[in-house]
Structures are given as C-alpha cells and as structure tokens.
Tab-separated table of N, CA and C in Angstrom:
chain	number	residue	atom	x	y	z
X	1	UNK	N	0.852	-1.175	0.000
X	1	UNK	CA	0.000	0.000	0.000
X	1	UNK	C	0.898	1.238	0.000
X	2	UNK	N	0.753	2.086	-0.989
X	2	UNK	CA	1.604	3.282	-1.054
X	2	UNK	C	1.220	4.293	0.028
X	3	UNK	N	2.210	5.036	0.444
X	3	UNK	CA	1.966	6.092	1.434
X	3	UNK	C	1.311	7.281	0.763
X	4	UNK	N	0.412	7.876	1.476
X	4	UNK	CA	-0.195	9.116	1.000
X	4	UNK	C	0.737	10.267	1.342
X	5	UNK	N	0.679	11.360	0.593
X	5	UNK	CA	1.557	12.500	0.912
X	5	UNK	C	1.397	12.985	2.353
X	6	UNK	N	0.186	12.947	2.877
X	6	UNK	CA	-0.007	13.414	4.254
X	6	UNK	C	0.679	12.478	5.248
X	7	UNK	N	0.658	11.170	4.984
X	7	UNK	CA	1.338	10.228	5.871
X	7	UNK	C	2.847	10.442	5.837
X	8	UNK	N	3.376	10.685	4.660
X	8	UNK	CA	4.807	10.925	4.517
X	8	UNK	C	5.208	12.202	5.236
X	9	UNK	N	4.386	13.233	5.123
X	9	UNK	CA	4.667	14.504	5.788
X	9	UNK	C	4.652	14.334	7.307
X	10	UNK	N	3.665	13.615	7.810
X	10	UNK	CA	3.569	13.387	9.252
X	10	UNK	C	4.779	12.592	9.742
X	11	UNK	N	5.166	11.569	8.993
X	11	UNK	CA	6.327	10.773	9.370
X	11	UNK	C	7.600	11.613	9.359
X	12	UNK	N	7.746	12.463	8.371
X	12	UNK	CA	8.915	13.330	8.279
X	12	UNK	C	8.968	14.308	9.454
X	13	UNK	N	7.839	14.912	9.790
X	13	UNK	CA	7.791	15.839	10.924
X	13	UNK	C	8.089	15.118	12.241
X	14	UNK	N	7.595	13.898	12.367
X	14	UNK	CA	7.869	13.116	13.570
X	14	UNK	C	9.364	12.822	13.694
X	15	UNK	N	10.002	12.473	12.586
X	15	UNK	CA	11.447	12.210	12.605
X	15	UNK	C	12.224	13.461	13.007
X	16	UNK	N	11.837	14.606	12.461
X	16	UNK	CA	12.528	15.848	12.809
X	16	UNK	C	12.333	16.202	14.276
X	17	UNK	N	11.143	15.958	14.807
X	17	UNK	CA	10.908	16.292	16.211
X	17	UNK	C	11.727	15.393	17.132
X	18	UNK	N	11.906	14.135	16.753
X	18	UNK	CA	12.729	13.227	17.556
X	18	UNK	C	14.188	13.650	17.492
X	19	UNK	N	14.663	14.011	16.303
X	19	UNK	CA	16.056	14.417	16.145
X	19	UNK	C	16.356	15.748	16.829
X	20	UNK	N	15.346	16.601	16.969
X	20	UNK	CA	15.557	17.921	17.554
X	20	UNK	C	15.574	17.897	19.082
X	21	UNK	N	15.209	16.773	19.681
X	21	UNK	CA	15.186	16.702	21.138
X	21	UNK	C	16.603	16.745	21.688
X	22	UNK	N	16.721	17.361	22.835
X	22	UNK	CA	18.025	17.465	23.493
X	22	UNK	C	18.424	16.104	24.058
X	23	UNK	N	19.664	15.749	23.862
X	23	UNK	CA	20.171	14.484	24.395
X	23	UNK	C	20.191	14.549	25.920
X	24	UNK	N	19.883	13.447	26.578
X	24	UNK	CA	19.909	13.461	28.043
X	24	UNK	C	21.326	13.653	28.562
X	25	UNK	N	21.420	14.336	29.686
X	25	UNK	CA	22.718	14.549	30.322
X	25	UNK	C	22.807	13.635	31.536
X	26	UNK	N	23.949	13.030	31.697
X	26	UNK	CA	24.130	12.094	32.794
X	26	UNK	C	25.189	12.625	33.752
X	27	UNK	N	24.937	12.449	35.020
X	27	UNK	CA	25.950	12.710	36.037
X	27	UNK	C	26.513	11.360	36.454
X	28	UNK	N	27.817	11.215	36.301
X	28	UNK	CA	28.426	9.956	36.693
X	28	UNK	C	28.449	9.858	38.206
X	29	UNK	N	28.169	8.667	38.739
X	29	UNK	CA	28.256	8.495	40.189
X	29	UNK	C	29.682	8.750	40.661
X	30	UNK	N	29.798	9.340	41.819
X	30	UNK	CA	31.120	9.641	42.361
X	30	UNK	C	31.538	8.500	43.292
X	31	UNK	N	31.982	7.390	42.685
X	31	UNK	CA	32.373	6.217	43.454
X	31	UNK	C	33.522	6.545	44.401
X	32	UNK	N	33.486	5.913	45.568
X	32	UNK	CA	34.596	6.058	46.510
X	32	UNK	C	35.384	4.752	46.530
X	33	UNK	N	36.695	4.856	46.373
X	33	UNK	CA	37.569	3.699	46.357
X	33	UNK	C	38.081	3.421	47.761
X	34	UNK	N	38.598	2.197	47.998
X	34	UNK	CA	39.083	1.853	49.346
X	34	UNK	C	40.167	2.787	49.877
X	35	UNK	N	40.933	3.426	48.996
X	35	UNK	CA	41.985	4.334	49.478
X	35	UNK	C	41.457	5.723	49.823
X	36	UNK	N	40.136	5.921	49.720
X	36	UNK	CA	39.536	7.199	50.087
X	36	UNK	C	39.382	8.181	48.942
X	37	UNK	N	39.939	7.880	47.775
X	37	UNK	CA	39.775	8.773	46.628
X	37	UNK	C	38.430	8.503	45.964
X	38	UNK	N	37.990	9.475	45.209
X	38	UNK	CA	36.728	9.351	44.487
X	38	UNK	C	36.998	9.317	42.989
X	39	UNK	N	36.026	8.802	42.246
X	39	UNK	CA	36.170	8.696	40.796
X	39	UNK	C	36.419	10.056	40.167
X	40	UNK	N	35.740	11.089	40.663
X	40	UNK	CA	35.906	12.420	40.070
X	40	UNK	C	37.266	13.034	40.381
X	41	UNK	N	38.002	12.454	41.339
X	41	UNK	CA	39.372	12.905	41.584
X	41	UNK	C	40.296	12.475	40.451
X	42	UNK	N	39.910	11.432	39.753
X	42	UNK	CA	40.743	10.885	38.681
X	42	UNK	C	40.400	11.470	37.318
X	43	UNK	N	39.134	11.795	37.087
X	43	UNK	CA	38.723	12.279	35.767
X	43	UNK	C	37.352	12.908	35.855
X	44	UNK	N	37.089	13.901	34.991
X	44	UNK	CA	35.742	14.460	34.911
X	44	UNK	C	34.957	13.802	33.787
X	45	UNK	N	35.564	12.861	33.069
X	45	UNK	CA	34.890	12.168	31.973
X	45	UNK	C	34.142	10.930	32.437
X	46	UNK	N	34.346	10.513	33.655
X	46	UNK	CA	33.825	9.231	34.083
X	46	UNK	C	34.958	8.239	34.105
X	47	UNK	N	34.655	6.996	34.135
X	47	UNK	CA	35.709	5.997	34.194
X	47	UNK	C	35.271	4.686	33.600
X	48	UNK	N	36.214	3.830	33.383
X	48	UNK	CA	35.945	2.493	32.892
X	48	UNK	C	36.183	1.559	34.071
X	49	UNK	N	35.142	0.892	34.507
X	49	UNK	CA	35.264	-0.021	35.632
X	49	UNK	C	35.339	-1.442	35.089
X	50	UNK	N	36.374	-2.166	35.442
X	50	UNK	CA	36.565	-3.536	34.984
X	50	UNK	C	36.424	-4.438	36.197
X	51	UNK	N	35.477	-5.368	36.131
X	51	UNK	CA	35.153	-6.185	37.294
X	51	UNK	C	35.629	-7.615	37.103
X	52	UNK	N	36.017	-8.226	38.174
X	52	UNK	CA	36.147	-9.659	38.263
X	52	UNK	C	37.375	-10.290	37.655
X	53	UNK	N	37.526	-11.530	38.021
X	53	UNK	CA	38.612	-12.356	37.506
X	53	UNK	C	38.059	-13.773	37.489
X	54	UNK	N	38.062	-14.400	36.340
X	54	UNK	CA	37.473	-15.718	36.233
X	54	UNK	C	38.373	-16.634	35.433
X	55	UNK	N	38.198	-17.922	35.635
X	55	UNK	CA	39.048	-18.890	34.953
X	55	UNK	C	38.362	-19.538	33.756
X	56	UNK	N	37.123	-19.163	33.438
X	56	UNK	CA	36.470	-19.782	32.284
X	56	UNK	C	37.153	-19.307	30.998
X	57	UNK	N	37.197	-20.140	29.951
X	57	UNK	CA	37.912	-19.778	28.719
X	57	UNK	C	37.421	-18.483	28.076
X	58	UNK	N	36.111	-18.275	28.061
X	58	UNK	CA	35.577	-17.050	27.453
X	58	UNK	C	35.998	-15.821	28.256
X	59	UNK	N	36.037	-15.950	29.588
X	59	UNK	CA	36.440	-14.821	30.432
X	59	UNK	C	37.912	-14.492	30.233
X	60	UNK	N	38.745	-15.531	30.110
X	60	UNK	CA	40.175	-15.295	29.879
X	60	UNK	C	40.397	-14.581	28.554
X	61	UNK	N	39.631	-14.985	27.536
X	61	UNK	CA	39.752	-14.335	26.229
X	61	UNK	C	39.327	-12.871	26.332
X	62	UNK	N	38.219	-12.616	27.046
X	62	UNK	CA	37.739	-11.238	27.214
X	62	UNK	C	38.754	-10.403	27.985
X	63	UNK	N	39.406	-10.993	28.990
X	63	UNK	CA	40.406	-10.252	29.757
X	63	UNK	C	41.600	-9.889	28.891
X	64	UNK	N	41.957	-10.762	27.957
X	64	UNK	CA	43.037	-10.449	27.019
X	64	UNK	C	42.690	-9.266	26.145
X	65	UNK	N	41.436	-9.234	25.685
X	65	UNK	CA	40.996	-8.103	24.866
X	65	UNK	C	40.954	-6.818	25.690
X	66	UNK	N	40.585	-6.931	26.962
X	66	UNK	CA	40.539	-5.744	27.824
X	66	UNK	C	41.921	-5.144	28.011
X	67	UNK	N	42.936	-5.985	28.138
X	67	UNK	CA	44.297	-5.472	28.317
X	67	UNK	C	44.715	-4.634	27.119
X	68	UNK	N	44.276	-5.046	25.927
X	68	UNK	CA	44.581	-4.276	24.717
X	68	UNK	C	43.849	-2.937	24.748
X	69	UNK	N	42.603	-2.952	25.217
X	69	UNK	CA	41.789	-1.730	25.222
X	69	UNK	C	42.221	-0.745	26.302
X	70	UNK	N	42.791	-1.251	27.407
X	70	UNK	CA	43.210	-0.359	28.505
X	70	UNK	C	44.113	0.750	27.990
X	71	UNK	N	45.044	0.410	27.128
X	71	UNK	CA	45.987	1.402	26.612
X	71	UNK	C	45.243	2.498	25.862
X	72	UNK	N	44.299	2.105	25.021
X	72	UNK	CA	43.522	3.105	24.268
X	72	UNK	C	42.702	3.982	25.201
X	73	UNK	N	42.043	3.349	26.174
X	73	UNK	CA	41.211	4.126	27.090
X	73	UNK	C	42.055	5.133	27.861
X	74	UNK	N	43.228	4.730	28.304
X	74	UNK	CA	44.097	5.654	29.043
X	74	UNK	C	44.583	6.783	28.145
X	75	UNK	N	44.854	6.480	26.861
X	75	UNK	CA	45.255	7.533	25.925
X	75	UNK	C	44.137	8.556	25.748
X	76	UNK	N	42.899	8.114	25.837
X	76	UNK	CA	41.758	9.022	25.692
X	76	UNK	C	41.451	9.766	26.984
X	77	UNK	N	42.152	9.449	28.066
X	77	UNK	CA	41.972	10.173	29.322
X	77	UNK	C	41.023	9.535	30.309
X	78	UNK	N	40.577	8.316	30.053
X	78	UNK	CA	39.685	7.642	30.985
X	78	UNK	C	40.503	6.829	31.975
X	79	UNK	N	40.235	6.967	33.272
X	79	UNK	CA	40.938	6.104	34.218
X	79	UNK	C	40.360	4.693	34.150
X	80	UNK	N	41.201	3.708	34.139
X	80	UNK	CA	40.762	2.317	34.159
X	80	UNK	C	40.919	1.822	35.577
X	81	UNK	N	39.819	1.460	36.180
X	81	UNK	CA	39.807	1.066	37.588
X	81	UNK	C	39.557	-0.426	37.681
C-alpha cells in the first residue's frame, strides 16, 4: 500500500521532532575507592570499571581483549579502575 503525501509529511515531521530533542545529560556516580579517593578525583569524563577475575575460557579471552583496550582508554583520558 503506497503512502499518501499526508502520511509521509507526518512521518517526516515526527522524525525531525525526535532528532531535535536534546540528548539526556548524565551525572556519573562519584564512586569512593578503598583508598579514600573518588572517581571524580581521577577524571571528569567518568571511568571504565573492569570487574572480576574468572578462569572460564571465554572470560580469559575477554580479559586479554581488555588489556589491549586499557591502553587506548588511558590515551583518551579515561581512568581504568
């Protein structure tokens, strides 16, 4: 069924209204580390939190990939915790 011009116009206006909305702003939680420092002491961009250590094969593979990414994240200014 072909679209009518009015349907196309309404769809186009709806797309523009969605695109014109302001992106949400997020405040990163200010995590406190065991040494008493806070996440915002390290960076105002937020941080990359890496959790856990596991012996399953998929986890070991993922940890290997994370080690490669740590260097890039640090170059971009994100603290890796």
